[in-house]
Structure formats: C-alpha cells, structure tokens
Amino acid sequence: MKKELAPFKSCLHPRPNVIVSCRDQEGRDNALAVAYATNCSYDPPMVMVGIVPSRYSYDIVKETGVFVVNLVPKDLEKEYFYLGSHSGRDEDKIKNLNLEVKDGTVVNAPLLVNFPVNIECSVVDSILTGSHEMFIGKVDKVHINEELVASEEKVDLSKIDFL
Ligand SMILES: Cc1cc2nc3c(=O)[nH]c(=O)nc-3n(C[C@H](O)[C@H](O)[C@H](O)COP(=O)(O)O)c2cc1C
C-alpha cells in the first residue's frame, strides 16, 4: 500500500459529536457543538472538551468552571449544526431551537432535556494546547433517558443512534 504525506489537521476519526451547554453569571444559557471531546479518566470519571477562545461559550466555561456535555443522536442533527454555526453572542440559540432545559443538580449549567445523555462536569484543570483550550471536567452526575437503563449497574447506549 502506497502512503502519501497528508496535510491533515484534526487527525483522529471518527470524531465525537457532543454539545456543551453552559450558563453565564447572569443566568443566560448557551450551547455549542464540540468535536474535540473525549473521556480522559476512568477513575475518577473525567471528560475533556476543547473550546476555541473566540467562542462565546469559552468565557462562560472559563469564568463559571462548569459545563454539561450532551450526547447527540442522529435525529437532533439539525439542532447540532445550528448550535455549531450560530453564536450565543448574537442570539438565544436554545430559545430559537425550542430546546427544553433543566437545571443541573450539581452544577449551575443547563441540561438539554431533548438529548438522551447529559453529563454534569466541574472543571478541574485546563490546557491551552494551541487553537483550543482543553477543559478537563470531573463528571459530577450523569443523567440518561430511562429507556437506556439496562439494569442497576448498566446503561445500554446501543439504543441511541448516534450522529
Ligand atoms: C461539527 C462541528 C464541530 C465543532 N467542534 C468545535 C470544537 O470542538 N470546539 C470549538 O470551540 N468549536 C467547535 N465548533 C464550532 C462551534 O460550535 C461554533 O463556533 C459555535 O457557533 C460557537 O458558539 P458560541 O459562540 O455560542 O459559543 C464546531 C462546529 C461544528 C459544526
């Protein structure tokens, strides 16, 4: 197999599709699409999301130190790309998409109820890697739709048709 050298930047694939939601200190909610995201500790559970400093959400996460990661099924693709192509600087995206919001139970940030898994996180560290700042979030609480609970200890994510 012949290999070429490729000018390839976001190299890892497939990339996850998550939505990070946050709440500013005046209580305004916002959310953005994030592909720079991964699990980064099993015990204690932690996740990492990369946010570009020019994003409206960046200052919110930086100041409040909390965020929610929402996993995205295919049927919410339109909402995902809307949140990834409009800024909370210009509009209330959550209201314009008619998304239902519930308060986090641990962190002061919104859970996007339409999305089947919502992960409440508190920032424990962050690294400005280059274009993105990687926020490491301790997982404080995970909310999942009841039909995904397989047993007391198991979650069946195979029922979600992920984007
Ligand atoms: C598929 C997709 C993936 C994206 N991934 C990221 C990402 O990992 N980090 C980031 O900061 N922006 C990412 N964006 C861009 C933001 O979601 C976009 O700039 C958004 O409008 C920012 O919203 P805000 O200004 O309200 O925070 C992505 C956009 C799309 C469509």
Short mmCIF file of C-alpha atoms in Angstrom, two decimals, residues 70-140:
data_model
loop_
_atom_site.label_atom_id
_atom_site.label_comp_id
_atom_site.label_asym_id
_atom_site.label_seq_id
_atom_site.Cartn_x
_atom_site.Cartn_y
_atom_site.Cartn_z
CA ASN A 70 -24.91 16.36 25.93
CA LEU A 71 -24.60 13.34 23.60
CA VAL A 72 -26.20 13.73 20.18
CA PRO A 73 -28.49 11.27 18.37
CA LYS A 74 -28.97 11.47 14.59
CA ASP A 75 -32.46 12.88 14.87
CA LEU A 76 -31.02 16.03 16.50
CA GLU A 77 -28.55 16.69 13.69
CA LYS A 78 -30.26 19.92 12.65
CA GLU A 79 -30.02 21.28 16.22
CA TYR A 80 -26.38 20.16 16.46
CA PHE A 81 -25.32 22.03 13.34
CA TYR A 82 -27.35 25.09 14.31
CA LEU A 83 -25.58 25.24 17.68
CA GLY A 84 -22.30 24.79 15.81
CA SER A 85 -22.85 27.59 13.30
CA HIS A 86 -24.59 30.35 15.30
CA SER A 87 -23.21 32.22 18.29
CA GLY A 88 -24.79 32.98 21.62
CA ARG A 89 -23.23 36.40 21.18
CA ASP A 90 -25.94 37.20 18.61
CA GLU A 91 -28.99 35.24 19.75
CA ASP A 92 -30.53 32.93 22.31
CA LYS A 93 -29.88 29.68 20.41
CA ILE A 94 -31.57 27.45 22.94
CA LYS A 95 -34.79 29.50 22.77
CA ASN A 96 -34.68 29.76 18.98
CA LEU A 97 -34.40 25.96 18.71
CA ASN A 98 -37.18 25.45 21.28
CA LEU A 99 -34.90 23.21 23.33
CA GLU A 100 -36.15 22.18 26.74
CA VAL A 101 -33.76 22.94 29.58
CA LYS A 102 -33.50 21.62 33.14
CA ASP A 103 -31.14 22.87 35.83
CA GLY A 104 -28.13 20.74 36.62
CA THR A 105 -28.43 19.06 40.01
CA VAL A 106 -24.79 19.69 40.97
CA VAL A 107 -23.50 22.37 38.63
CA ASN A 108 -25.15 25.64 37.67
CA ALA A 109 -25.48 24.84 33.98
CA PRO A 110 -28.41 23.65 31.84
CA LEU A 111 -29.17 20.04 30.90
CA LEU A 112 -30.58 19.86 27.36
CA VAL A 113 -33.53 17.57 28.04
CA ASN A 114 -34.13 16.61 24.37
CA PHE A 115 -30.71 14.92 24.32
CA PRO A 116 -30.62 11.39 25.81
CA VAL A 117 -27.46 11.72 27.95
CA ASN A 118 -26.43 14.80 29.93
CA ILE A 119 -23.15 14.83 31.84
CA GLU A 120 -22.63 17.48 34.52
CA CYS A 121 -18.97 18.46 34.86
CA SER A 122 -16.77 20.72 37.00
CA VAL A 123 -13.51 21.96 35.52
CA VAL A 124 -10.51 20.63 37.44
CA ASP A 125 -7.85 21.83 35.01
CA SER A 126 -7.36 23.24 31.54
CA ILE A 127 -4.57 23.37 28.99
CA LEU A 128 -4.30 25.86 26.16
CA THR A 129 -2.96 23.45 23.58
CA GLY A 130 -2.95 25.75 20.55
CA SER A 131 -6.16 26.65 18.78
CA HIS A 132 -8.24 25.05 21.56
CA GLU A 133 -8.27 25.16 25.33
CA MET A 134 -8.87 21.66 26.63
CA PHE A 135 -11.10 21.79 29.72
CA ILE A 136 -10.83 18.71 31.91
CA GLY A 137 -14.14 18.13 33.65
CA LYS A 138 -14.77 15.89 36.63
CA VAL A 139 -18.01 14.04 35.97
CA ASP A 140 -20.35 15.07 38.79
#
